[in-house]
JSON list of C-alpha atoms in Angstrom, two decimals:
[
{"chain": "Y", "resi": 1, "resn": "UNK", "atom": "CA", "xyz": [-57.16, 15.13, 33.04]},
{"chain": "Y", "resi": 2, "resn": "UNK", "atom": "CA", "xyz": [-56.08, 17.25, 30.09]},
{"chain": "Y", "resi": 3, "resn": "UNK", "atom": "CA", "xyz": [-53.25, 16.04, 27.96]},
{"chain": "Y", "resi": 4, "resn": "UNK", "atom": "CA", "xyz": [-50.20, 18.25, 28.22]},
{"chain": "Y", "resi": 5, "resn": "UNK", "atom": "CA", "xyz": [-49.12, 18.21, 24.60]},
{"chain": "Y", "resi": 6, "resn": "UNK", "atom": "CA", "xyz": [-46.34, 20.68, 25.23]},
{"chain": "Y", "resi": 7, "resn": "UNK", "atom": "CA", "xyz": [-44.72, 18.36, 27.76]},
{"chain": "Y", "resi": 8, "resn": "UNK", "atom": "CA", "xyz": [-45.15, 15.34, 25.47]},
{"chain": "Y", "resi": 9, "resn": "UNK", "atom": "CA", "xyz": [-43.64, 17.26, 22.60]},
{"chain": "Y", "resi": 10, "resn": "UNK", "atom": "CA", "xyz": [-40.68, 18.35, 24.70]},
{"chain": "Y", "resi": 11, "resn": "UNK", "atom": "CA", "xyz": [-40.10, 14.78, 25.91]},
{"chain": "Y", "resi": 12, "resn": "UNK", "atom": "CA", "xyz": [-40.29, 13.43, 22.38]},
{"chain": "Y", "resi": 13, "resn": "UNK", "atom": "CA", "xyz": [-37.83, 16.05, 21.18]},
{"chain": "Y", "resi": 14, "resn": "UNK", "atom": "CA", "xyz": [-35.47, 15.26, 24.04]},
{"chain": "Y", "resi": 15, "resn": "UNK", "atom": "CA", "xyz": [-35.70, 11.54, 23.30]},
{"chain": "Y", "resi": 16, "resn": "UNK", "atom": "CA", "xyz": [-34.97, 12.10, 19.63]},
{"chain": "Y", "resi": 17, "resn": "UNK", "atom": "CA", "xyz": [-32.00, 14.31, 20.51]},
{"chain": "Y", "resi": 18, "resn": "UNK", "atom": "CA", "xyz": [-30.66, 11.63, 22.86]},
{"chain": "Y", "resi": 19, "resn": "UNK", "atom": "CA", "xyz": [-30.98, 8.92, 20.19]},
{"chain": "Y", "resi": 20, "resn": "UNK", "atom": "CA", "xyz": [-29.25, 11.19, 17.69]},
{"chain": "Y", "resi": 21, "resn": "UNK", "atom": "CA", "xyz": [-26.45, 11.94, 20.18]},
{"chain": "Y", "resi": 22, "resn": "UNK", "atom": "CA", "xyz": [-25.92, 8.24, 20.86]},
{"chain": "Y", "resi": 23, "resn": "UNK", "atom": "CA", "xyz": [-25.85, 7.49, 17.13]},
{"chain": "Y", "resi": 24, "resn": "UNK", "atom": "CA", "xyz": [-23.43, 10.36, 16.53]},
{"chain": "Y", "resi": 25, "resn": "UNK", "atom": "CA", "xyz": [-21.14, 9.19, 19.36]},
{"chain": "Y", "resi": 26, "resn": "UNK", "atom": "CA", "xyz": [-21.13, 5.64, 17.99]},
{"chain": "Y", "resi": 27, "resn": "UNK", "atom": "CA", "xyz": [-20.41, 6.93, 14.50]},
{"chain": "Y", "resi": 28, "resn": "UNK", "atom": "CA", "xyz": [-17.54, 9.16, 15.65]},
{"chain": "Y", "resi": 29, "resn": "UNK", "atom": "CA", "xyz": [-16.10, 6.36, 17.77]},
{"chain": "Y", "resi": 30, "resn": "UNK", "atom": "CA", "xyz": [-16.26, 3.97, 14.81]},
{"chain": "Y", "resi": 31, "resn": "UNK", "atom": "CA", "xyz": [-14.68, 6.58, 12.54]},
{"chain": "Y", "resi": 32, "resn": "UNK", "atom": "CA", "xyz": [-11.87, 7.16, 15.04]},
{"chain": "Y", "resi": 33, "resn": "UNK", "atom": "CA", "xyz": [-11.25, 3.43, 15.29]},
{"chain": "Y", "resi": 34, "resn": "UNK", "atom": "CA", "xyz": [-11.18, 3.14, 11.51]},
{"chain": "Y", "resi": 35, "resn": "UNK", "atom": "CA", "xyz": [-8.78, 6.06, 11.30]},
{"chain": "Y", "resi": 36, "resn": "UNK", "atom": "CA", "xyz": [-6.47, 4.46, 13.88]},
{"chain": "Y", "resi": 37, "resn": "UNK", "atom": "CA", "xyz": [-6.48, 1.17, 11.99]},
{"chain": "Y", "resi": 38, "resn": "UNK", "atom": "CA", "xyz": [-5.74, 3.00, 8.73]},
{"chain": "Y", "resi": 39, "resn": "UNK", "atom": "CA", "xyz": [-2.90, 4.92, 10.40]},
{"chain": "Y", "resi": 40, "resn": "UNK", "atom": "CA", "xyz": [-1.42, 1.74, 11.87]},
{"chain": "Y", "resi": 41, "resn": "UNK", "atom": "CA", "xyz": [-1.60, 0.05, 8.47]},
{"chain": "Y", "resi": 42, "resn": "UNK", "atom": "CA", "xyz": [0.11, 3.03, 6.85]},
{"chain": "Y", "resi": 43, "resn": "UNK", "atom": "CA", "xyz": [2.87, 3.07, 9.47]},
{"chain": "Y", "resi": 44, "resn": "UNK", "atom": "CA", "xyz": [3.34, -0.68, 9.16]},
{"chain": "Y", "resi": 45, "resn": "UNK", "atom": "CA", "xyz": [3.83, -0.18, 5.42]},
{"chain": "Y", "resi": 46, "resn": "UNK", "atom": "CA", "xyz": [6.87, 2.04, 6.04]},
{"chain": "Y", "resi": 47, "resn": "UNK", "atom": "CA", "xyz": [8.22, 0.40, 9.20]},
{"chain": "Y", "resi": 48, "resn": "UNK", "atom": "CA", "xyz": [11.80, -0.94, 9.00]},
{"chain": "Y", "resi": 49, "resn": "UNK", "atom": "CA", "xyz": [13.29, -3.78, 11.03]},
{"chain": "Y", "resi": 50, "resn": "UNK", "atom": "CA", "xyz": [17.03, -4.36, 10.91]},
{"chain": "Y", "resi": 51, "resn": "UNK", "atom": "CA", "xyz": [18.50, -7.84, 11.22]},
{"chain": "Y", "resi": 52, "resn": "UNK", "atom": "CA", "xyz": [21.91, -9.32, 10.46]},
{"chain": "Y", "resi": 53, "resn": "UNK", "atom": "CA", "xyz": [22.21, -10.33, 6.82]},
{"chain": "Y", "resi": 54, "resn": "UNK", "atom": "CA", "xyz": [22.11, -14.01, 5.91]},
{"chain": "Y", "resi": 55, "resn": "UNK", "atom": "CA", "xyz": [25.13, -16.24, 5.35]},
{"chain": "Y", "resi": 56, "resn": "UNK", "atom": "CA", "xyz": [24.24, -16.55, 1.68]},
{"chain": "Y", "resi": 57, "resn": "UNK", "atom": "CA", "xyz": [23.92, -12.80, 1.15]},
{"chain": "Y", "resi": 58, "resn": "UNK", "atom": "CA", "xyz": [26.64, -11.32, -1.05]},
{"chain": "Y", "resi": 59, "resn": "UNK", "atom": "CA", "xyz": [29.73, -9.69, 0.38]},
{"chain": "Y", "resi": 60, "resn": "UNK", "atom": "CA", "xyz": [29.78, -5.91, 0.42]},
{"chain": "Y", "resi": 61, "resn": "UNK", "atom": "CA", "xyz": [32.86, -3.80, -0.14]},
{"chain": "Y", "resi": 62, "resn": "UNK", "atom": "CA", "xyz": [32.59, -0.64, 1.93]},
{"chain": "Y", "resi": 63, "resn": "UNK", "atom": "CA", "xyz": [34.87, 2.29, 2.61]},
{"chain": "Y", "resi": 64, "resn": "UNK", "atom": "CA", "xyz": [35.28, 5.11, 5.12]},
{"chain": "Y", "resi": 65, "resn": "UNK", "atom": "CA", "xyz": [35.95, 8.78, 4.45]},
{"chain": "Y", "resi": 66, "resn": "UNK", "atom": "CA", "xyz": [39.68, 8.24, 5.05]},
{"chain": "Y", "resi": 67, "resn": "UNK", "atom": "CA", "xyz": [39.73, 5.62, 2.27]},
{"chain": "Y", "resi": 68, "resn": "UNK", "atom": "CA", "xyz": [39.89, 2.60, 4.54]},
{"chain": "Y", "resi": 69, "resn": "UNK", "atom": "CA", "xyz": [38.24, -0.36, 2.78]},
{"chain": "Y", "resi": 70, "resn": "UNK", "atom": "CA", "xyz": [36.89, -3.68, 3.99]},
{"chain": "Y", "resi": 71, "resn": "UNK", "atom": "CA", "xyz": [34.98, -6.63, 2.51]},
{"chain": "Y", "resi": 72, "resn": "UNK", "atom": "CA", "xyz": [31.96, -7.56, 4.62]},
{"chain": "Y", "resi": 73, "resn": "UNK", "atom": "CA", "xyz": [30.50, -11.03, 4.16]},
{"chain": "Y", "resi": 74, "resn": "UNK", "atom": "CA", "xyz": [26.90, -12.00, 4.91]},
{"chain": "Y", "resi": 75, "resn": "UNK", "atom": "CA", "xyz": [26.06, -12.40, 8.63]},
{"chain": "Y", "resi": 76, "resn": "UNK", "atom": "CA", "xyz": [29.46, -10.97, 9.49]},
{"chain": "Y", "resi": 77, "resn": "UNK", "atom": "CA", "xyz": [30.81, -7.95, 11.31]},
{"chain": "Y", "resi": 78, "resn": "UNK", "atom": "CA", "xyz": [34.19, -6.30, 11.05]},
{"chain": "Y", "resi": 79, "resn": "UNK", "atom": "CA", "xyz": [36.42, -4.96, 13.81]},
{"chain": "Y", "resi": 80, "resn": "UNK", "atom": "CA", "xyz": [39.78, -3.60, 12.66]},
{"chain": "Y", "resi": 81, "resn": "UNK", "atom": "CA", "xyz": [42.63, -1.63, 14.19]},
{"chain": "Y", "resi": 82, "resn": "UNK", "atom": "CA", "xyz": [44.75, 0.05, 11.56]},
{"chain": "Y", "resi": 83, "resn": "UNK", "atom": "CA", "xyz": [47.11, 3.01, 11.80]},
{"chain": "Y", "resi": 84, "resn": "UNK", "atom": "CA", "xyz": [45.85, 3.69, 15.32]},
{"chain": "Y", "resi": 85, "resn": "UNK", "atom": "CA", "xyz": [42.21, 3.87, 14.18]},
{"chain": "Y", "resi": 86, "resn": "UNK", "atom": "CA", "xyz": [39.36, 1.53, 15.14]},
{"chain": "Y", "resi": 87, "resn": "UNK", "atom": "CA", "xyz": [36.97, 0.61, 12.33]},
{"chain": "Y", "resi": 88, "resn": "UNK", "atom": "CA", "xyz": [33.64, -1.11, 13.04]},
{"chain": "Y", "resi": 89, "resn": "UNK", "atom": "CA", "xyz": [31.06, -2.46, 10.57]},
{"chain": "Y", "resi": 90, "resn": "UNK", "atom": "CA", "xyz": [28.18, -4.92, 10.33]},
{"chain": "Y", "resi": 91, "resn": "UNK", "atom": "CA", "xyz": [26.29, -6.51, 7.44]},
{"chain": "Y", "resi": 92, "resn": "UNK", "atom": "CA", "xyz": [22.55, -5.84, 7.72]},
{"chain": "Y", "resi": 93, "resn": "UNK", "atom": "CA", "xyz": [19.29, -6.95, 6.14]},
{"chain": "Y", "resi": 94, "resn": "UNK", "atom": "CA", "xyz": [16.06, -4.98, 6.45]},
{"chain": "Y", "resi": 95, "resn": "UNK", "atom": "CA", "xyz": [13.22, -7.40, 7.22]},
{"chain": "Y", "resi": 96, "resn": "UNK", "atom": "CA", "xyz": [10.66, -4.59, 7.46]},
{"chain": "Y", "resi": 97, "resn": "UNK", "atom": "CA", "xyz": [8.44, -3.01, 4.85]},
{"chain": "Y", "resi": 98, "resn": "UNK", "atom": "CA", "xyz": [10.04, 0.46, 4.83]},
{"chain": "Y", "resi": 99, "resn": "UNK", "atom": "CA", "xyz": [13.46, 1.96, 4.25]},
{"chain": "Y", "resi": 100, "resn": "UNK", "atom": "CA", "xyz": [15.62, 2.11, 7.38]},
{"chain": "Y", "resi": 101, "resn": "UNK", "atom": "CA", "xyz": [17.70, 5.20, 8.12]},
{"chain": "Y", "resi": 102, "resn": "UNK", "atom": "CA", "xyz": [20.43, 4.57, 10.68]},
{"chain": "Y", "resi": 103, "resn": "UNK", "atom": "CA", "xyz": [20.81, 7.68, 12.79]},
{"chain": "Y", "resi": 104, "resn": "UNK", "atom": "CA", "xyz": [23.18, 6.72, 15.58]},
{"chain": "Y", "resi": 105, "resn": "UNK", "atom": "CA", "xyz": [25.08, 3.97, 17.38]},
{"chain": "Y", "resi": 106, "resn": "UNK", "atom": "CA", "xyz": [26.23, 3.00, 20.84]},
{"chain": "Y", "resi": 107, "resn": "UNK", "atom": "CA", "xyz": [28.66, 0.22, 21.68]},
{"chain": "Y", "resi": 108, "resn": "UNK", "atom": "CA", "xyz": [30.57, -1.27, 24.57]},
{"chain": "Y", "resi": 109, "resn": "UNK", "atom": "CA", "xyz": [33.03, -4.14, 25.01]},
{"chain": "Y", "resi": 110, "resn": "UNK", "atom": "CA", "xyz": [32.48, -7.00, 27.40]},
{"chain": "Y", "resi": 111, "resn": "UNK", "atom": "CA", "xyz": [34.22, -10.25, 28.28]},
{"chain": "Y", "resi": 112, "resn": "UNK", "atom": "CA", "xyz": [31.07, -11.89, 29.62]},
{"chain": "Y", "resi": 113, "resn": "UNK", "atom": "CA", "xyz": [27.62, -11.33, 28.13]},
{"chain": "Y", "resi": 114, "resn": "UNK", "atom": "CA", "xyz": [25.10, -9.73, 30.44]},
{"chain": "Y", "resi": 115, "resn": "UNK", "atom": "CA", "xyz": [21.87, -7.79, 30.24]},
{"chain": "Y", "resi": 116, "resn": "UNK", "atom": "CA", "xyz": [22.28, -4.04, 30.47]},
{"chain": "Y", "resi": 117, "resn": "UNK", "atom": "CA", "xyz": [19.76, -1.26, 30.17]},
{"chain": "Y", "resi": 118, "resn": "UNK", "atom": "CA", "xyz": [19.47, 0.39, 26.80]},
{"chain": "Y", "resi": 119, "resn": "UNK", "atom": "CA", "xyz": [21.33, 3.68, 26.44]},
{"chain": "Y", "resi": 120, "resn": "UNK", "atom": "CA", "xyz": [19.26, 6.85, 26.35]},
{"chain": "Y", "resi": 121, "resn": "UNK", "atom": "CA", "xyz": [18.71, 8.33, 22.89]},
{"chain": "Y", "resi": 122, "resn": "UNK", "atom": "CA", "xyz": [21.03, 11.25, 23.68]},
{"chain": "Y", "resi": 123, "resn": "UNK", "atom": "CA", "xyz": [23.86, 8.80, 24.44]},
{"chain": "Y", "resi": 124, "resn": "UNK", "atom": "CA", "xyz": [24.01, 7.53, 20.88]},
{"chain": "Y", "resi": 125, "resn": "UNK", "atom": "CA", "xyz": [26.87, 8.67, 18.67]},
{"chain": "Y", "resi": 126, "resn": "UNK", "atom": "CA", "xyz": [25.51, 10.27, 15.48]},
{"chain": "Y", "resi": 127, "resn": "UNK", "atom": "CA", "xyz": [26.45, 8.83, 12.12]},
{"chain": "Y", "resi": 128, "resn": "UNK", "atom": "CA", "xyz": [28.73, 10.99, 9.98]},
{"chain": "Y", "resi": 129, "resn": "UNK", "atom": "CA", "xyz": [26.27, 10.35, 7.16]},
{"chain": "Y", "resi": 130, "resn": "UNK", "atom": "CA", "xyz": [22.86, 8.73, 6.98]},
{"chain": "Y", "resi": 131, "resn": "UNK", "atom": "CA", "xyz": [23.01, 5.04, 6.17]},
{"chain": "Y", "resi": 132, "resn": "UNK", "atom": "CA", "xyz": [20.02, 3.68, 4.26]},
{"chain": "Y", "resi": 133, "resn": "UNK", "atom": "CA", "xyz": [19.01, 0.01, 4.21]},
{"chain": "Y", "resi": 134, "resn": "UNK", "atom": "CA", "xyz": [16.29, -0.73, 1.62]},
{"chain": "Y", "resi": 135, "resn": "UNK", "atom": "CA", "xyz": [13.33, -2.92, 2.46]},
{"chain": "Y", "resi": 136, "resn": "UNK", "atom": "CA", "xyz": [13.93, -6.64, 1.92]},
{"chain": "Y", "resi": 137, "resn": "UNK", "atom": "CA", "xyz": [17.51, -5.95, 0.90]},
{"chain": "Y", "resi": 138, "resn": "UNK", "atom": "CA", "xyz": [20.99, -5.84, 2.37]},
{"chain": "Y", "resi": 139, "resn": "UNK", "atom": "CA", "xyz": [22.97, -2.87, 3.60]},
{"chain": "Y", "resi": 140, "resn": "UNK", "atom": "CA", "xyz": [25.56, -2.10, 6.22]},
{"chain": "Y", "resi": 141, "resn": "UNK", "atom": "CA", "xyz": [26.44, -0.10, 9.28]},
{"chain": "Y", "resi": 142, "resn": "UNK", "atom": "CA", "xyz": [29.86, 1.46, 9.76]},
{"chain": "Y", "resi": 143, "resn": "UNK", "atom": "CA", "xyz": [31.65, 3.67, 12.25]},
{"chain": "Y", "resi": 144, "resn": "UNK", "atom": "CA", "xyz": [35.18, 4.59, 13.30]},
{"chain": "Y", "resi": 145, "resn": "UNK", "atom": "CA", "xyz": [36.97, 5.91, 16.35]},
{"chain": "Y", "resi": 146, "resn": "UNK", "atom": "CA", "xyz": [40.12, 7.78, 15.29]},
{"chain": "Y", "resi": 147, "resn": "UNK", "atom": "CA", "xyz": [40.80, 10.07, 18.24]},
{"chain": "Y", "resi": 148, "resn": "UNK", "atom": "CA", "xyz": [43.02, 8.44, 20.87]},
{"chain": "Y", "resi": 149, "resn": "UNK", "atom": "CA", "xyz": [41.55, 10.86, 23.42]},
{"chain": "Y", "resi": 150, "resn": "UNK", "atom": "CA", "xyz": [38.08, 9.47, 22.79]},
{"chain": "Y", "resi": 151, "resn": "UNK", "atom": "CA", "xyz": [36.80, 7.95, 26.09]},
{"chain": "Y", "resi": 152, "resn": "UNK", "atom": "CA", "xyz": [36.13, 4.63, 24.36]},
{"chain": "Y", "resi": 153, "resn": "UNK", "atom": "CA", "xyz": [39.20, 4.43, 22.14]},
{"chain": "Y", "resi": 154, "resn": "UNK", "atom": "CA", "xyz": [41.23, 2.26, 24.53]},
{"chain": "Y", "resi": 155, "resn": "UNK", "atom": "CA", "xyz": [38.18, 0.09, 25.28]},
{"chain": "Y", "resi": 156, "resn": "UNK", "atom": "CA", "xyz": [37.60, -0.64, 21.60]},
{"chain": "Y", "resi": 157, "resn": "UNK", "atom": "CA", "xyz": [41.30, -1.14, 20.80]},
{"chain": "Y", "resi": 158, "resn": "UNK", "atom": "CA", "xyz": [41.73, -3.60, 23.67]},
{"chain": "Y", "resi": 159, "resn": "UNK", "atom": "CA", "xyz": [38.48, -5.30, 22.72]},
{"chain": "Y", "resi": 160, "resn": "UNK", "atom": "CA", "xyz": [39.92, -5.92, 19.26]},
{"chain": "Y", "resi": 161, "resn": "UNK", "atom": "CA", "xyz": [43.29, -7.13, 20.51]},
{"chain": "Y", "resi": 162, "resn": "UNK", "atom": "CA", "xyz": [41.82, -9.43, 23.17]},
{"chain": "Y", "resi": 163, "resn": "UNK", "atom": "CA", "xyz": [38.92, -10.57, 20.97]},
{"chain": "Y", "resi": 164, "resn": "UNK", "atom": "CA", "xyz": [36.12, -9.51, 23.32]},
{"chain": "Y", "resi": 165, "resn": "UNK", "atom": "CA", "xyz": [32.43, -9.21, 22.55]},
{"chain": "Y", "resi": 166, "resn": "UNK", "atom": "CA", "xyz": [31.20, -5.90, 21.15]},
{"chain": "Y", "resi": 167, "resn": "UNK", "atom": "CA", "xyz": [27.58, -5.09, 22.08]},
{"chain": "Y", "resi": 168, "resn": "UNK", "atom": "CA", "xyz": [26.15, -2.67, 19.55]},
{"chain": "Y", "resi": 169, "resn": "UNK", "atom": "CA", "xyz": [22.88, -0.71, 19.69]},
{"chain": "Y", "resi": 170, "resn": "UNK", "atom": "CA", "xyz": [21.66, 0.94, 16.50]},
{"chain": "Y", "resi": 171, "resn": "UNK", "atom": "CA", "xyz": [19.12, 3.77, 16.50]},
{"chain": "Y", "resi": 172, "resn": "UNK", "atom": "CA", "xyz": [17.17, 3.99, 13.25]},
{"chain": "Y", "resi": 173, "resn": "UNK", "atom": "CA", "xyz": [13.88, 5.26, 11.87]},
{"chain": "Y", "resi": 174, "resn": "UNK", "atom": "CA", "xyz": [11.62, 5.05, 8.85]},
{"chain": "Y", "resi": 175, "resn": "UNK", "atom": "CA", "xyz": [12.19, 7.32, 5.86]},
{"chain": "Y", "resi": 176, "resn": "UNK", "atom": "CA", "xyz": [10.17, 10.11, 7.51]},
{"chain": "Y", "resi": 177, "resn": "UNK", "atom": "CA", "xyz": [12.25, 10.03, 10.69]},
{"chain": "Y", "resi": 178, "resn": "UNK", "atom": "CA", "xyz": [9.48, 8.41, 12.73]},
{"chain": "Y", "resi": 179, "resn": "UNK", "atom": "CA", "xyz": [8.92, 5.00, 14.33]},
{"chain": "Y", "resi": 180, "resn": "UNK", "atom": "CA", "xyz": [12.36, 5.12, 15.90]},
{"chain": "Y", "resi": 181, "resn": "UNK", "atom": "CA", "xyz": [13.71, 1.73, 16.91]},
{"chain": "Y", "resi": 182, "resn": "UNK", "atom": "CA", "xyz": [16.77, 0.52, 18.76]},
{"chain": "Y", "resi": 183, "resn": "UNK", "atom": "CA", "xyz": [18.08, -2.91, 17.80]},
{"chain": "Y", "resi": 184, "resn": "UNK", "atom": "CA", "xyz": [20.83, -4.49, 19.87]},
{"chain": "Y", "resi": 185, "resn": "UNK", "atom": "CA", "xyz": [23.44, -6.57, 18.04]},
{"chain": "Y", "resi": 186, "resn": "UNK", "atom": "CA", "xyz": [26.38, -8.68, 19.09]},
{"chain": "Y", "resi": 187, "resn": "UNK", "atom": "CA", "xyz": [29.77, -8.77, 17.37]},
{"chain": "Y", "resi": 188, "resn": "UNK", "atom": "CA", "xyz": [31.35, -12.09, 18.32]},
{"chain": "Y", "resi": 189, "resn": "UNK", "atom": "CA", "xyz": [34.99, -13.04, 17.65]},
{"chain": "Y", "resi": 190, "resn": "UNK", "atom": "CA", "xyz": [35.79, -16.38, 16.02]},
{"chain": "Y", "resi": 191, "resn": "UNK", "atom": "CA", "xyz": [38.90, -18.54, 15.83]},
{"chain": "Y", "resi": 192, "resn": "UNK", "atom": "CA", "xyz": [39.76, -16.67, 12.66]},
{"chain": "Y", "resi": 193, "resn": "UNK", "atom": "CA", "xyz": [41.21, -13.36, 13.96]},
{"chain": "Y", "resi": 194, "resn": "UNK", "atom": "CA", "xyz": [39.91, -11.51, 10.93]},
{"chain": "Y", "resi": 195, "resn": "UNK", "atom": "CA", "xyz": [36.32, -12.75, 11.19]},
{"chain": "Y", "resi": 196, "resn": "UNK", "atom": "CA", "xyz": [33.51, -11.65, 13.51]},
{"chain": "Y", "resi": 197, "resn": "UNK", "atom": "CA", "xyz": [29.97, -13.01, 13.58]},
{"chain": "Y", "resi": 198, "resn": "UNK", "atom": "CA", "xyz": [27.01, -10.63, 13.66]},
{"chain": "Y", "resi": 199, "resn": "UNK", "atom": "CA", "xyz": [23.77, -11.48, 15.49]},
{"chain": "Y", "resi": 200, "resn": "UNK", "atom": "CA", "xyz": [20.77, -9.62, 16.88]},
{"chain": "Y", "resi": 201, "resn": "UNK", "atom": "CA", "xyz": [19.63, -9.74, 20.47]},
{"chain": "Y", "resi": 202, "resn": "UNK", "atom": "CA", "xyz": [16.45, -7.66, 20.77]},
{"chain": "Y", "resi": 203, "resn": "UNK", "atom": "CA", "xyz": [14.44, -4.83, 19.24]},
{"chain": "Y", "resi": 204, "resn": "UNK", "atom": "CA", "xyz": [13.04, -1.92, 21.27]},
{"chain": "Y", "resi": 205, "resn": "UNK", "atom": "CA", "xyz": [10.51, 0.74, 20.29]},
{"chain": "Y", "resi": 206, "resn": "UNK", "atom": "CA", "xyz": [11.42, 4.34, 21.08]},
{"chain": "Y", "resi": 207, "resn": "UNK", "atom": "CA", "xyz": [8.26, 6.18, 19.96]},
{"chain": "Y", "resi": 208, "resn": "UNK", "atom": "CA", "xyz": [5.74, 3.36, 20.45]},
{"chain": "Y", "resi": 209, "resn": "UNK", "atom": "CA", "xyz": [4.69, 1.25, 23.43]},
{"chain": "Y", "resi": 210, "resn": "UNK", "atom": "CA", "xyz": [6.98, -1.61, 24.34]},
{"chain": "Y", "resi": 211, "resn": "UNK", "atom": "CA", "xyz": [5.14, -4.85, 23.46]},
{"chain": "Y", "resi": 212, "resn": "UNK", "atom": "CA", "xyz": [6.97, -6.71, 26.25]},
{"chain": "Y", "resi": 213, "resn": "UNK", "atom": "CA", "xyz": [5.23, -4.53, 28.83]}
]
């Protein structure tokens, strides 16, 4: 039987092409995995994580645009009703590696703590100005409700007068506006009518998978 060199040559070429394709696929897959790891490392390097400040952190003196001032101690919040205006604030520490930019807030008052679904992003009230919290440093959040016709004005005013719990959700991102996170905090009244404790309940990813799922 005569050897069919053309067939052998074609088979050899096909085999070499297959080996090359497999090697190329493995190389591309490895490169993609390396790129994903590098991207995750880069994002981790600029990812913020807001927590309440510590008891030993210094007090911060903050003001609002209408020249209302308050002194905010470490691990404390502030709820004030003055001249018919509700002022809210909380002392924060950024435990993440990147600068945190607070973009919005959502709050409600409750007499008894309970689990509620997170508000949708569009339900957050925007900040009048961006609030920055540096990495591994302290900062603050502040807001005010001045309009008596605001749907939540009475709720907040009564929450202050009756010393109810304020449940606060903060929407923030890294310095590029990505990696949005919602952290839920609790403003708890104490026996001192002028003092409120500040604690964190849970953190939720907006743009990334939820690790709890």
